[in-house]
Short mmCIF file of C-alpha atoms in Angstrom, two decimals:
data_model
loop_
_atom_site.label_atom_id
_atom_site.label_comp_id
_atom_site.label_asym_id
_atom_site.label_seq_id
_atom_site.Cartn_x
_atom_site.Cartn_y
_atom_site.Cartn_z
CA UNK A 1 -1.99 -43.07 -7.01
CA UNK A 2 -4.31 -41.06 -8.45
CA UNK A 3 -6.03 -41.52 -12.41
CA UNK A 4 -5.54 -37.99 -13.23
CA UNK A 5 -5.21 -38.19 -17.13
CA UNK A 6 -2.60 -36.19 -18.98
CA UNK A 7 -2.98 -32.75 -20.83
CA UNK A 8 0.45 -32.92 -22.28
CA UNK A 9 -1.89 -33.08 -25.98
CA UNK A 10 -4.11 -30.48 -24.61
CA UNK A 11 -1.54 -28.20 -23.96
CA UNK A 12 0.76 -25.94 -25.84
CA UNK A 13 4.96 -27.28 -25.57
CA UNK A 14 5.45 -23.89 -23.30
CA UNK A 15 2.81 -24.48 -20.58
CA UNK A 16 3.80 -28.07 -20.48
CA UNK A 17 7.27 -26.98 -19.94
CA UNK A 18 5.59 -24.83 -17.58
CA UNK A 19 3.72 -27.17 -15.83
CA UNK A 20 6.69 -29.79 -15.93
CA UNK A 21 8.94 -26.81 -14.03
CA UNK A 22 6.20 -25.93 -11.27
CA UNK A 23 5.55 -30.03 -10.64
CA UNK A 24 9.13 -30.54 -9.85
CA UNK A 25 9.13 -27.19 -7.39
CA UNK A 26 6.55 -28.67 -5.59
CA UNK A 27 8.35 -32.02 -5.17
CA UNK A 28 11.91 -30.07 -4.21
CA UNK A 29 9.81 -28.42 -1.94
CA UNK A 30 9.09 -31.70 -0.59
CA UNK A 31 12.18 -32.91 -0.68
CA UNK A 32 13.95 -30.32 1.34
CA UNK A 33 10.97 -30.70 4.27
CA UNK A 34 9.86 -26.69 3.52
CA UNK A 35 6.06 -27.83 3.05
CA UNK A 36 3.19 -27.76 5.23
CA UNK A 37 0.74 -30.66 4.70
CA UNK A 38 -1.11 -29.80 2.07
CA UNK A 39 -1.04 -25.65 2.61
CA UNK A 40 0.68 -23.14 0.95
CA UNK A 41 1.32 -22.25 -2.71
CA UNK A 42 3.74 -22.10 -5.31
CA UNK A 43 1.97 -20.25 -8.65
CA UNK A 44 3.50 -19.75 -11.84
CA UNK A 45 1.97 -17.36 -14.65
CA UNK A 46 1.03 -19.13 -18.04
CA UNK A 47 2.93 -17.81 -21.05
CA UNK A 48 0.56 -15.57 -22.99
CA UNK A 49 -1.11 -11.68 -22.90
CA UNK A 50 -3.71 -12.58 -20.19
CA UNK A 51 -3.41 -13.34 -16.72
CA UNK A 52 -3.97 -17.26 -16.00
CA UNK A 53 -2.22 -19.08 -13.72
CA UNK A 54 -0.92 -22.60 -12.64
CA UNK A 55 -1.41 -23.53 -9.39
CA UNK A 56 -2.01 -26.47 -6.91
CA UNK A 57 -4.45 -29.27 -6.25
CA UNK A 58 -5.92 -27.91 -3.21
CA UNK A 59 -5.43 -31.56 -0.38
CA UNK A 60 -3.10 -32.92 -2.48
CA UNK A 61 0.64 -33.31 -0.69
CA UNK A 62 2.82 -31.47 -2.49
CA UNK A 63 5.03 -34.86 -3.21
CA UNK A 64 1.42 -36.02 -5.04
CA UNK A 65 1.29 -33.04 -7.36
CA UNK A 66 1.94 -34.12 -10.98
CA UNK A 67 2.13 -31.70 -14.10
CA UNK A 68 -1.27 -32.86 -14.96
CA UNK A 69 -3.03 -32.18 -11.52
CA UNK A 70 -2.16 -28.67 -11.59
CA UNK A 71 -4.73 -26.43 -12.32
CA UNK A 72 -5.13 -23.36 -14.06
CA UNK A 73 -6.82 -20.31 -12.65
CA UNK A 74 -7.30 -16.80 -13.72
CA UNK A 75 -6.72 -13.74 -11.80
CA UNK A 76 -9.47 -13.84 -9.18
CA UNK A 77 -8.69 -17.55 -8.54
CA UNK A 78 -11.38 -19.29 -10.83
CA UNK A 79 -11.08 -23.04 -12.15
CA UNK A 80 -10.44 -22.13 -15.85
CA UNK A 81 -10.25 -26.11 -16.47
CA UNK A 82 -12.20 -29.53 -15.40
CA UNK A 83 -10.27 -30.88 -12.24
CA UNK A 84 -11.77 -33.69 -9.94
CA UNK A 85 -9.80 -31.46 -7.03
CA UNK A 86 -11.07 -28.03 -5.80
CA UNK A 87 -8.87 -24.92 -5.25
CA UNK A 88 -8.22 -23.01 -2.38
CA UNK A 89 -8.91 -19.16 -3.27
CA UNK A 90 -8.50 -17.60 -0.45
CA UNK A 91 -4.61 -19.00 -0.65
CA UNK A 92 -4.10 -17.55 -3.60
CA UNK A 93 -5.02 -14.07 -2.14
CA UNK A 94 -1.01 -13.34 -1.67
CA UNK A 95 0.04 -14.89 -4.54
CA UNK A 96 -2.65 -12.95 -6.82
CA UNK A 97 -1.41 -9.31 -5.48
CA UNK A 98 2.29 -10.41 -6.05
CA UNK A 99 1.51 -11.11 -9.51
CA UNK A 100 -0.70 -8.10 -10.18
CA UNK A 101 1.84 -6.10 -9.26
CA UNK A 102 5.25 -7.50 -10.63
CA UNK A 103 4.99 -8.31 -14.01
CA UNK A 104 8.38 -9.73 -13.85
CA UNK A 105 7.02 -12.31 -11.44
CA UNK A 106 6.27 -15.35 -13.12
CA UNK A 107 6.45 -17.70 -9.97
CA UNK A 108 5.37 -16.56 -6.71
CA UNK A 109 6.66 -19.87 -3.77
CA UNK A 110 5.10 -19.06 -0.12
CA UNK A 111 6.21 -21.25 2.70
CA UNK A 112 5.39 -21.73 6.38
CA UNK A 113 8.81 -23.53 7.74
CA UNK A 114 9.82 -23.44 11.16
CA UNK A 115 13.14 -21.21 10.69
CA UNK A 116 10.64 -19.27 8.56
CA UNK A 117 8.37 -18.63 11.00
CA UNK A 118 10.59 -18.29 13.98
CA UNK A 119 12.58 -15.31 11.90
CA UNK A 120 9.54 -13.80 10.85
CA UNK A 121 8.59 -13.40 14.38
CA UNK A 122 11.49 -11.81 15.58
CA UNK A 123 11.75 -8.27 15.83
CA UNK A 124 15.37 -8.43 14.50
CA UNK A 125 14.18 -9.51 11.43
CA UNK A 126 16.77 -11.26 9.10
CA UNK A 127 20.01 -10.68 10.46
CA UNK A 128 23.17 -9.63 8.56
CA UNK A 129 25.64 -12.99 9.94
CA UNK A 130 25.84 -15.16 7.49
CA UNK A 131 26.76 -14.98 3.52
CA UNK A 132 23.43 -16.44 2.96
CA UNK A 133 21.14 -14.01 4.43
CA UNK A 134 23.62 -10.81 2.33
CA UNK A 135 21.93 -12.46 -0.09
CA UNK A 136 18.93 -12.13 1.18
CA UNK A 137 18.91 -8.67 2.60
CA UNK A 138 20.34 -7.00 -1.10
CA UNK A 139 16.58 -7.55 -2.02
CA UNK A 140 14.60 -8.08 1.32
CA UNK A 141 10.61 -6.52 2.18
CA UNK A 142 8.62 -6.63 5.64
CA UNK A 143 4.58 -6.94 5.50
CA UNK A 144 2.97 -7.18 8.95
CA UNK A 145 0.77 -9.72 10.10
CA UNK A 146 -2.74 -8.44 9.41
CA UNK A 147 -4.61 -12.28 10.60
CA UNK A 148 -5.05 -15.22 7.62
CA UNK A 149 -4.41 -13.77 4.06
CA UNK A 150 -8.32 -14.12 2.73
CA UNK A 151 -9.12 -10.37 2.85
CA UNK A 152 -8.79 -8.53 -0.54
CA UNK A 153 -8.30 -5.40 1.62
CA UNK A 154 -5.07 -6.23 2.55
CA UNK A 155 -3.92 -6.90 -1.07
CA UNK A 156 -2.86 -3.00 -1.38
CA UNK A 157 -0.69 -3.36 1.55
CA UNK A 158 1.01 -6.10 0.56
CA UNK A 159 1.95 -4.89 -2.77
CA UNK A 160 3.42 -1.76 -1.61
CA UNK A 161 5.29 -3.26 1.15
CA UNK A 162 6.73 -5.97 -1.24
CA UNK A 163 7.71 -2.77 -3.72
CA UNK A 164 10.56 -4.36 -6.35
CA UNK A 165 11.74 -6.89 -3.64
CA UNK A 166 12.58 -10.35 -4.06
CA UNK A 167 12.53 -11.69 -0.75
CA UNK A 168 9.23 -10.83 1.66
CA UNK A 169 9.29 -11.39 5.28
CA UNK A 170 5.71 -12.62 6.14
CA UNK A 171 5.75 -11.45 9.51
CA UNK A 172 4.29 -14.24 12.49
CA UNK A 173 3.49 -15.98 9.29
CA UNK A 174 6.35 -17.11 6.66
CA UNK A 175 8.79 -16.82 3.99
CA UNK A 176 7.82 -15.70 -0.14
CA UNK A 177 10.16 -15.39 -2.66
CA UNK A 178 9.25 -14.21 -6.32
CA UNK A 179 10.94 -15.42 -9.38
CA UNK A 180 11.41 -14.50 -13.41
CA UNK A 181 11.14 -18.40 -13.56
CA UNK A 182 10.02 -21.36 -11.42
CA UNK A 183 13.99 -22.15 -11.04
CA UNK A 184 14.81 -18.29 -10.00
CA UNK A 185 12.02 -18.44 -7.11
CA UNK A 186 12.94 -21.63 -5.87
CA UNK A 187 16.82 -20.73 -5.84
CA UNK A 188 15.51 -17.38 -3.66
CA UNK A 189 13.62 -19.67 -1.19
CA UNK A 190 16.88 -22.10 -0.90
CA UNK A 191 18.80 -19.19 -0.07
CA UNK A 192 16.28 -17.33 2.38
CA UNK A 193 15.29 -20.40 4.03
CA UNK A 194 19.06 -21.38 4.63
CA UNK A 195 19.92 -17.76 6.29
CA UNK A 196 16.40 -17.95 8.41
CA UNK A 197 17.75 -21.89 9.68
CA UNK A 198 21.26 -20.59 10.56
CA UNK A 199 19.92 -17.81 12.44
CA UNK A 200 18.24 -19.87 14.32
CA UNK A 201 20.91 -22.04 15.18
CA UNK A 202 23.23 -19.36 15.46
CA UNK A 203 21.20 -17.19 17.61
CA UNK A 204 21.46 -20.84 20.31
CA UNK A 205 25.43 -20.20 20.88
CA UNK A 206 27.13 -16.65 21.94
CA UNK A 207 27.86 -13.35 20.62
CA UNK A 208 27.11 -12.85 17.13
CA UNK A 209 29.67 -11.39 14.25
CA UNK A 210 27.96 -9.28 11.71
CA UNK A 211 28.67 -8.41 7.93
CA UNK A 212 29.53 -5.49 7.34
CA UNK A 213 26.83 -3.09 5.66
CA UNK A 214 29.36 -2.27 2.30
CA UNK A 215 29.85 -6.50 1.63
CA UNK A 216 25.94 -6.54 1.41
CA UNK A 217 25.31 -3.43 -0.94
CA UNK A 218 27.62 -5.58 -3.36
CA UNK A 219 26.14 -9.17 -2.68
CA UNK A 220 23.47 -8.10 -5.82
CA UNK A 221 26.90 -8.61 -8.16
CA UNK A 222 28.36 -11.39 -6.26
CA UNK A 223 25.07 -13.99 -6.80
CA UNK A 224 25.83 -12.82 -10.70
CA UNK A 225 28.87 -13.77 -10.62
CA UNK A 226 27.91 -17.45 -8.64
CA UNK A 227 25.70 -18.41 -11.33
CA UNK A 228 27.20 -17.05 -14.41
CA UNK A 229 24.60 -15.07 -14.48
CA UNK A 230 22.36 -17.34 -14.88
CA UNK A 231 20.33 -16.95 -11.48
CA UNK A 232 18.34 -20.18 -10.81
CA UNK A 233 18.94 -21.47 -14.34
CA UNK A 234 21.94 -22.54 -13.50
CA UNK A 235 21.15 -24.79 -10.35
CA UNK A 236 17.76 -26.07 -11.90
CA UNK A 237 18.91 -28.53 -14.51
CA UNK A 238 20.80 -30.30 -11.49
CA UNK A 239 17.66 -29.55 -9.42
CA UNK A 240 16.07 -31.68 -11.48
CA UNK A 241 19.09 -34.61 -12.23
CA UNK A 242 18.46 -35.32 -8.76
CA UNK A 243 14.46 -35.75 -8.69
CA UNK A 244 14.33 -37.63 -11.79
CA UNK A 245 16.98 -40.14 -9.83
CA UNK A 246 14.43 -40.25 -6.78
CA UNK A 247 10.91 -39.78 -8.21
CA UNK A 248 10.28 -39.09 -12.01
CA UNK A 249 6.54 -39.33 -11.51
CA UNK A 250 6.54 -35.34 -11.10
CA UNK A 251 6.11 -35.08 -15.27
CA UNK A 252 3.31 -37.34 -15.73
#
């Protein structure tokens, strides 16, 4: 499709891993239907003391991206490698504040679905009616719509409306989830972008039934106990069972 050389040899055994993990998110992301064109971003941090980052082939669909293609950036959103395909900066403006400010995020996925959008531009919010979005709301953050995300400005904002959340409610804009690992955000966005499509569809029939405030305080334990503690770990090795059946070419 494209002659885009490997860097497996070029690369230590942890970013390839790396760079293996963040490939397949991109083609789940696919998969499911969550991307838009070739917008949007899922970044994951490089292993190491200094802040460099893996990110997308900015015009490439995300069922193109390979572990090769991606490219690493730093902080700012410089090419810190020889790419035939240009980066987007100003989409890594969110992403860039969410690392800066979590150190436990290693993988920062942004998405502009439909259900995503349509719940992020309702007042309401995420609403407590499904076990899905309990899920959700144990760990959920609201940041305004403040126009496209290129303006360093609103960086600060972001940050301390996102606080120690891992779910953030783009409002009139989309869905982010931030992860410990590529597996643990993408697991978040399943989740969050399941409770945003049933609301949806839910919202279409009568009077809705809410959980009650005391089942979601303890949904934190509950997702613990679903995974065997594991988080995203445990649904990842499946995950990826299932795109090595449909399309392999993700690890090239």
């Amino acid at each position: 499709m494209f002659p885009i050389p490997s860097v497996q040899d070029q690369v230590s055994p942890e970013e390839w891993q790396l760079r293996c993990d963040l490939a397949a998110a991109y083609r789940l992301v696919a998969l499911h239907g969550w991307s838009d064109l070739v917008f949007t971003h899922i970044s994951a941090r490089l292993p190491g003391p200094g802040h460099q980052f893996l990110i997308n082939p900015y015009g490439l669909m995300f069922e193109e991206i390979t572990a090769s293609s991606l490219i690493r950036i730093d902080q700012a959103g410089n090419k810190l490698q020889d790419s035939p395909f240009p980066i987007n900066p100003a989409g890594f403006t969110i992403h860039s504040a969410v690392h800066a400010a979590r150190e436990d995020a290693q993988c920062v996925l942004h998405t502009h679905t439909r259900a995503g959008v349509a719940v992020a531009a309702q007042q309401c919010g995420v609403l407590p009616i499904s076990q899905q979005s309990t899920f959700v709301l144990a760990s959920l953050a609201y940041h305004g719509y403040e126009g496209v995300a290129f303006r360093p400005d609103e960086q600060p904002r972001l940050q301390a409306d996102l606080g120690d959340a891992n779910f953030l409610c783009l409002r009139n804009h989309g869905l982010l989830t931030v992860g410990r690992s590529v597996a643990d955000a993408f697991l978040a966005m399943y989740v969050f972008e399941s409770a945003c499509q049933i609301q949806i569809a839910a919202q279409a029939g009568g009077a809705l039934t809410e959980v009650h405030p005391a089942i979601i305080a303890g949904t934190a334990h509950a997702m613990k106990v679903q995974t065997g503690g594991l988080g995203g770990a445990f649904v990842w090795p499946a995950l990826i069972r299932k795109l090595e059946r449909m399309d392999p070419g993700y690890r090239t």
